[in-house]
Amino acid sequence: MGKLYGYAGRILRLDLTHRSAVKIELPYDMARDFIGARGFGAKILWDEVKPGVDPLCPENKMILALSPLAGTAAQSFHRTFAMFKSPLTCGYFRSTGGGFFAAEVKSAGYDAIIIEGRAEKPTYVWIHDDDIEFRDAGHVWGATVDGATEILREETDKNARVLAIGPAGERLVRVACLVTDDYRTPGRGGGGAIWGSKNLKAIVALGTKKPELFNEDLFRELVKEQIDVYKRSPLFDAFHSLGTNSVVYQFYTLGHNPTYNFKNTELENAEIWRTEVLEKYVIKHYGCFTCMIACGKKWKLTKGPYAGLLWDFPEYETHWSLGSTCGITNLEAIAYANMLCDKYGLDTISTGAIVAFAMELYEKGILTDRETDGLRLRWGDGDAMVELVRKIALREGIGNILAEGTARAAEIIGRGAEKFAMHSKCLELPAYDPRAAKAHGLSYATSNIGGSHMIGWNKYEILGMPEKVDPLTVEGKGVLAKRVQDQIAAFEAAGWCAFAELVQTAGYGNVEKTMEWMGKVLYAATGIEEFKDPGYIWLVGERVYNVERAFNVREGMTRKDDWLPERLQKVPFPRDPARGQIFELDRLLDDYYAARGWDAKTGVPTRKKLEDLGLSYVADELEKLGKISS
Amino acid sequence: MGKLYGYAGRILRLDLTHRSAVKIELPYDMARDFIGARGFGAKILWDEVKPGVDPLCPENKMILALSPLAGTAAQSFHRTFAMFKSPLTCGYFRSTGGGFFAAEVKSAGYDAIIIEGRAEKPTYVWIHDDDIEFRDAGHVWGATVDGATEILREETDKNARVLAIGPAGERLVRVACLVTDDYRTPGRGGGGAIWGSKNLKAIVALGTKKPELFNEDLFRELVKEQIDVYKRSPLFDAFHSLGTNSVVYQFYTLGHNPTYNFKNTELENAEIWRTEVLEKYVIKHYGCFTCMIACGKKWKLTKGPYAGLLWDFPEYETHWSLGSTCGITNLEAIAYANMLCDKYGLDTISTGAIVAFAMELYEKGILTDRETDGLRLRWGDGDAMVELVRKIALREGIGNILAEGTARAAEIIGRGAEKFAMHSKCLELPAYDPRAAKAHGLSYATSNIGGSHMIGWNKYEILGMPEKVDPLTVEGKGVLAKRVQDQIAAFEAAGWCAFAELVQTAGYGNVEKTMEWMGKVLYAATGIEEFKDPGYIWLVGERVYNVERAFNVREGMTRKDDWLPERLQKVPFPRDPARGQIFELDRLLDDYYAARGWDAKTGVPTRKKLEDLGLSYVADELEKLGKISS
């Protein structure tokens, strides 16, 4: 092996218990086999987190990992990936957010940070190139993310980048997230609660190193190609001008954006999500490190009780979670609650889904004014939603139960509440109706992280691109779901942004070309020969996906956990274009396991599949645990 | 005349109507006669704003003016002074705030900025040394101060300093203020509404020039003396460790901190203002440009419904206005409402006093749930106070009436409401009871800006320093009130901070020494010979005070406007140490006019007095208007 260009070449192990920071040489094999980012997280979690560990105990770890292209001129590879055993799903989790933190960590000289142990008292870690300091965070413990960030930059360096938790994470709210640059969140799965459990308020990073590239000329040429493709992509303008807001109303008309906690699919006044309404709130575009798509928008509210707000806009998912699934069309309340989530450090998707769940329980009389301290949780009441978000963040009153997430809250509340908990593997479902897009829904059911829209976001079904696939048919959806999951796992092992990949794929007109380009640019940056072969990159995607699955198998998950709520399996979808559809779980699962080469009965990867993926050590361990037979 | 050292030497005239920026040479005579800051404001307003102008019309002007020592190494001379005809008092106003804006304007090359006219649409002015740009502010119009500030720094220079208004100023709330550095506010008198009326959202300044000094060695020596005196001052530690919070409980025990809208002077649970309680909230000290006192404190809330807040602390006055005068001892609600005031751009003193007024009207049944849209304005309810602050800022419901200030709101509401409007010249009274400190109260009644604690803050009566004066006696209080008003006018013509002057005077043990030091340092900076004579500095103080008074006389004010509410004149103070005291208005006024050399019947400065002060041109104009006889 030669020098690992593109990579910083080091992993930083932060042991909070012993306040030790150890720099480990990046293993060449890991770089080759898992590329980076999500791939590194999957591999390190498999190697280091033993089964059965309580996610909120010191023994759990969080891996922050970056793209080998982080901090370079390549577009949109600068996301922070956070992998951990989730306090929500109790399984493998990957969460990702944009901004500038990843590029800064790379410039400081690290490809990944392993966070382990538990600090004795509130702590933040100040990474300044080779210097690592564990510092007291008592003064900012309890503060909102934006407030704490400002203080920490003042006392380190005003150009430093901060990844932090808010009061929700400190209170171990199971849907608490990490936040950077005020708005950018590795949001889902409760990573914020893990930091809270470890007494870790923030990591502050500042770096001065420039990433080295294996073949600068080739790299430059490929980045130029990327920029050209972005520019000519039919999706570029929409993403650039309105970000994910460009599709809110469009997806609503397609039957996504389920309403009233998936009870319905229609909503009076949904026209407020038309682009011509939403664009009026936008006063500024902003992007992550170097990214020309700049999908971030700043919104301003000038009317109503929340007037004065100037903050990041609600993304597509947030319009749904704090909006349509609660029957709410009060855009001002949605924008304000979105801000509260950023300040308190809450995942907007799960938080909104929890509010919808609580509103349905209130409608059914399972929750009453007695439990809510008089807060009337009526469908469509934006102000009540805002107040409940605050209560969840601070674990106040009923918020203390709801902070456990829908699945656990349903168990605590009892009285049939579990029927209304719309989750999969305890992760609240996001803004697409599985009945109206079967492969996409199949990915909710089978995803390694539970009900996530990102793990298998099905552009074929939802956008009809790069080629159109009928979203309502069942046939071939196992193969399609697997294909998309592996694609995304590959793109995310490379640390790429999903929107950006979508823009580039739309520009090329097919995924193969995108994968080929990505392999080449990874090669140009790193010098790893294998990356030149697009087939190899696909293989890495599948490898990552299977290691993640194996992690969950080792934790005890099986086919029974690949599940969607009864409502989606039994109640026919009520309107066009998906009228009458249900989600055919069992049939779709059979198809999927066959496509995956997994055991149809247990949903466990076979030894053959694992060996084909170069994962015989995974197979050996699963066999030792009696999870698979030889 | 020679070069004017210390001064930038220029005034910037910003005509918003014509989008013109004219740089005017600083007149030597004005520098000599009025020193700077408040002095310049008084003189320019007298010269340029004709009587009878509606404060919210384009013809009104705001003068931002600085100390000749702004931006130098001298301690605590870096405040922004804003002078204007007030939309609240309809008379002369001076308002002042700390931070970094003044030093930046000085570095850009200006001693004062005259703001006049009205922009056609929302505008901000970007001052970068000699370059002045009028820029569109449509994108930040409607945004809170902190949000707008961030955007404007992003699009100008991240090191620029911003003075801005919030939604309250835009809505012409008559108690709206200017804000800089998130927390520092030229707060009183409605300056924010003036900017709103002029469509001026912000002034952004960045300068690169270093102030030139007449005698650097002497200047350095005097600054060294100042720092030594600060350090040995008996007040330094208290101001440094807790800022104005060091005296909240102490003043309460002295009978200041009136409670329940001046109806009472006691409050259950007032012990929450003991220093040992307040200091627990402090997580960080911060100061204005170069100031070692660093009286600013950042507070953090970790409990209760406002947990997560990390913001500037409530000052002494704010603990009273949003606290004791509303019967509120909920520190978290006070801190949160204080933050709202900074974000919306509201004067905390007037805003809290308005809430107290509304609470008393609610208690008396003059306001009911019908007028308040169901908001129960009960004494002591911190959450209701927070909500009412929001309504005032946004002019929502009853807030639209209260946004006019207590005096005008009382007129609109009628039904005897005026009895409960605790103001003088329509400026809401602050946190000291005039019955418990007669010279201090006399200054409320006679102040050129209405019920202000700063114009004549009586350290003799309140702190017993530099020498003790019995606060309850009437004798000699006219002379004392005049003396303190002139002192402060002199210190503020020099642009000094009142706390800092207090610290220095306590260090010397007498005011004369402070005045002497200040004259010398002004001379060392500017080279103006007259400043070497402390008697001359005293004279400038009296001159400034008389020009301001003349401005009000020209507007039609007379003795009848030197007034305090009936409650303070007729109801005996209910507890020790001021038990049984009332405020003897007429007697005190007679004494005061005599000390001032003003006409006892009208309260108008005599020609002789004006001529003694070198203000014969003022006398001439008043005579022409029939306000004084020759």
mmCIF file of N, CA, C and O in Angstrom, chain B residues 74 106 114 146 183 202 301 449 471 534 558 618:
data_model
loop_
_atom_site.group_PDB
_atom_site.id
_atom_site.type_symbol
_atom_site.label_atom_id
_atom_site.label_comp_id
_atom_site.label_asym_id
_atom_site.label_seq_id
_atom_site.Cartn_x
_atom_site.Cartn_y
_atom_site.Cartn_z
ATOM 1 N N ALA B 74 -8.863 55.072 25.909
ATOM 2 C CA ALA B 74 -9.530 55.526 27.130
ATOM 3 C C ALA B 74 -10.673 54.577 27.453
ATOM 4 O O ALA B 74 -11.350 54.060 26.566
ATOM 5 N N LYS B 106 -16.338 55.798 14.540
ATOM 6 C CA LYS B 106 -15.181 56.684 14.674
ATOM 7 C C LYS B 106 -14.043 56.207 13.755
ATOM 8 O O LYS B 106 -13.427 57.023 13.045
ATOM 9 N N ILE B 114 -25.959 62.445 11.021
ATOM 10 C CA ILE B 114 -27.281 63.080 11.034
ATOM 11 C C ILE B 114 -28.161 62.271 10.083
ATOM 12 O O ILE B 114 -27.837 62.114 8.910
ATOM 13 N N ASP B 146 -31.446 40.378 15.918
ATOM 14 C CA ASP B 146 -30.315 39.455 15.831
ATOM 15 C C ASP B 146 -30.267 38.765 14.473
ATOM 16 O O ASP B 146 -29.199 38.615 13.878
ATOM 17 N N TYR B 183 -27.447 43.059 22.185
ATOM 18 C CA TYR B 183 -28.004 43.372 23.495
ATOM 19 C C TYR B 183 -27.937 44.846 23.865
ATOM 20 O O TYR B 183 -28.595 45.276 24.804
ATOM 21 N N ALA B 202 -31.209 49.580 9.388
ATOM 22 C CA ALA B 202 -29.912 49.413 10.058
ATOM 23 C C ALA B 202 -28.860 50.336 9.476
ATOM 24 O O ALA B 202 -28.970 50.780 8.330
ATOM 25 N N LEU B 301 -30.503 29.902 31.294
ATOM 26 C CA LEU B 301 -31.610 29.267 32.022
ATOM 27 C C LEU B 301 -31.597 27.777 31.734
ATOM 28 O O LEU B 301 -31.580 27.368 30.577
ATOM 29 N N ILE B 449 -35.869 64.787 29.166
ATOM 30 C CA ILE B 449 -36.391 63.667 28.368
ATOM 31 C C ILE B 449 -37.549 62.969 29.065
ATOM 32 O O ILE B 449 -37.989 61.915 28.634
ATOM 33 N N PRO B 471 -31.704 61.224 51.619
ATOM 34 C CA PRO B 471 -32.573 61.209 50.439
ATOM 35 C C PRO B 471 -33.977 61.731 50.706
ATOM 36 O O PRO B 471 -34.696 62.070 49.758
ATOM 37 N N PRO B 534 -11.450 72.443 34.528
ATOM 38 C CA PRO B 534 -12.640 71.668 34.921
ATOM 39 C C PRO B 534 -13.879 72.549 35.038
ATOM 40 O O PRO B 534 -14.993 72.099 34.779
ATOM 41 N N THR B 558 -43.611 73.815 29.523
ATOM 42 C CA THR B 558 -43.414 74.804 30.594
ATOM 43 C C THR B 558 -43.427 74.087 31.944
ATOM 44 O O THR B 558 -43.408 72.851 31.987
ATOM 45 N N VAL B 618 -29.684 81.286 21.413
ATOM 46 C CA VAL B 618 -30.846 80.524 21.889
ATOM 47 C C VAL B 618 -31.874 81.489 22.493
ATOM 48 O O VAL B 618 -33.076 81.424 22.197
#
